[in-house]
Amino acid sequence: MATTDHRKQSLYFPEDMLEEIQREATRQDRSLSWIVQQAWKVARGDIRKMPSVNDVLSPPPRPAAAPAPAQPVPAVAAAPSSDEPK
């Protein structure tokens, strides 16, 4: 059987979040550590999609070359109104 690495790490949560995690741990009769580990396993794919601080601070990509401006459309003469003689 493989042994598990039990390294200690301090994590800091806002008080309301910690209380919510504690309630869930009590409801499931699990440890806080187990709840946080499961939450990480569920959320890690979404978290990896978030930009890193380096991505946010880097300059935005240069836009592609703009297409040539459209040629002006020639004006069309208005049709004579019905009250004008033909």
mmCIF file of C-alpha atoms in Angstrom:
data_model
loop_
_atom_site.group_PDB
_atom_site.id
_atom_site.type_symbol
_atom_site.label_atom_id
_atom_site.label_comp_id
_atom_site.label_asym_id
_atom_site.label_seq_id
_atom_site.Cartn_x
_atom_site.Cartn_y
_atom_site.Cartn_z
ATOM 1 C CA MET A 1 0.000 0.000 0.000
ATOM 2 C CA ALA A 2 1.333 3.458 -0.927
ATOM 3 C CA THR A 3 2.042 5.870 1.856
ATOM 4 C CA THR A 4 0.586 9.361 1.811
ATOM 5 C CA ASP A 5 2.749 12.446 2.221
ATOM 6 C CA HIS A 6 1.297 14.383 5.154
ATOM 7 C CA ARG A 7 2.957 17.780 4.924
ATOM 8 C CA LYS A 8 1.519 20.574 7.011
ATOM 9 C CA GLN A 9 0.553 23.837 5.385
ATOM 10 C CA SER A 10 -1.219 26.826 6.838
ATOM 11 C CA LEU A 11 -4.063 28.171 4.760
ATOM 12 C CA TYR A 12 -5.971 31.333 5.547
ATOM 13 C CA PHE A 13 -9.646 31.724 4.701
ATOM 14 C CA PRO A 14 -12.091 34.544 5.292
ATOM 15 C CA GLU A 15 -14.100 33.806 8.419
ATOM 16 C CA ASP A 16 -17.418 33.242 6.635
ATOM 17 C CA MET A 17 -15.792 30.855 4.136
ATOM 18 C CA LEU A 18 -14.106 28.888 6.915
ATOM 19 C CA GLU A 19 -17.406 28.593 8.776
ATOM 20 C CA GLU A 20 -19.081 27.296 5.620
ATOM 21 C CA ILE A 21 -16.315 24.722 5.092
ATOM 22 C CA GLN A 22 -16.622 23.659 8.735
ATOM 23 C CA ARG A 23 -20.390 23.202 8.392
ATOM 24 C CA GLU A 24 -19.891 21.068 5.280
ATOM 25 C CA ALA A 25 -17.195 18.996 7.020
ATOM 26 C CA THR A 26 -19.569 18.389 9.931
ATOM 27 C CA ARG A 27 -22.432 17.507 7.579
ATOM 28 C CA GLN A 28 -20.283 14.947 5.748
ATOM 29 C CA ASP A 29 -18.488 13.798 8.905
ATOM 30 C CA ARG A 30 -15.170 14.588 7.195
ATOM 31 C CA SER A 31 -12.134 16.679 8.100
ATOM 32 C CA LEU A 32 -11.586 20.239 6.899
ATOM 33 C CA SER A 33 -8.546 18.969 5.029
ATOM 34 C CA TRP A 34 -10.586 16.358 3.170
ATOM 35 C CA ILE A 35 -13.220 18.939 2.160
ATOM 36 C CA VAL A 36 -10.580 21.365 0.822
ATOM 37 C CA GLN A 37 -8.772 18.548 -1.038
ATOM 38 C CA GLN A 38 -11.999 17.457 -2.717
ATOM 39 C CA ALA A 39 -12.867 21.050 -3.601
ATOM 40 C CA TRP A 40 -9.438 21.419 -5.238
ATOM 41 C CA LYS A 41 -9.907 18.219 -7.260
ATOM 42 C CA VAL A 42 -13.282 19.437 -8.532
ATOM 43 C CA ALA A 43 -12.177 23.022 -9.277
ATOM 44 C CA ARG A 44 -8.607 22.678 -10.535
ATOM 45 C CA GLY A 45 -9.575 22.548 -14.216
ATOM 46 C CA ASP A 46 -11.462 25.831 -13.916
ATOM 47 C CA ILE A 47 -8.685 27.404 -11.854
ATOM 48 C CA ARG A 48 -6.087 26.487 -14.482
ATOM 49 C CA LYS A 49 -8.139 28.407 -17.071
ATOM 50 C CA MET A 50 -7.726 31.639 -15.077
ATOM 51 C CA PRO A 51 -4.978 33.995 -16.288
ATOM 52 C CA SER A 52 -1.826 34.148 -14.205
ATOM 53 C CA VAL A 53 -0.574 37.421 -12.811
ATOM 54 C CA ASN A 54 2.011 37.443 -15.615
ATOM 55 C CA ASP A 55 -0.754 37.112 -18.196
ATOM 56 C CA VAL A 56 -2.659 40.025 -16.690
ATOM 57 C CA LEU A 57 0.367 42.326 -16.502
ATOM 58 C CA SER A 58 1.746 41.587 -19.953
ATOM 59 C CA PRO A 59 0.848 44.019 -22.723
ATOM 60 C CA PRO A 60 -2.194 43.091 -24.773
ATOM 61 C CA PRO A 61 -1.510 41.324 -28.064
ATOM 62 C CA ARG A 62 -1.107 43.576 -31.080
ATOM 63 C CA PRO A 63 -4.206 43.643 -33.254
ATOM 64 C CA ALA A 64 -4.013 42.145 -36.720
ATOM 65 C CA ALA A 65 -3.524 44.538 -39.603
ATOM 66 C CA ALA A 66 -6.727 46.407 -40.325
ATOM 67 C CA PRO A 67 -8.378 45.644 -43.652
ATOM 68 C CA ALA A 68 -8.184 48.311 -46.356
ATOM 69 C CA PRO A 69 -10.999 50.845 -46.091
ATOM 70 C CA ALA A 70 -14.002 50.150 -48.270
ATOM 71 C CA GLN A 71 -14.303 52.079 -51.526
ATOM 72 C CA PRO A 72 -16.853 54.895 -51.335
ATOM 73 C CA VAL A 73 -20.200 54.087 -52.883
ATOM 74 C CA PRO A 74 -21.186 56.564 -55.627
ATOM 75 C CA ALA A 75 -24.232 58.654 -54.843
ATOM 76 C CA VAL A 76 -27.386 57.667 -56.681
ATOM 77 C CA ALA A 77 -29.540 60.458 -58.154
ATOM 78 C CA ALA A 78 -32.914 60.661 -56.505
ATOM 79 C CA ALA A 79 -35.907 59.710 -58.606
ATOM 80 C CA PRO A 80 -38.039 62.700 -59.632
ATOM 81 C CA SER A 81 -41.060 63.242 -57.445
ATOM 82 C CA SER A 82 -44.507 62.626 -58.895
ATOM 83 C CA ASP A 83 -45.445 66.329 -58.818
ATOM 84 C CA GLU A 84 -42.607 67.356 -61.171
ATOM 85 C CA PRO A 85 -43.261 67.399 -64.919
ATOM 86 C CA LYS A 86 -41.659 64.678 -66.936
#
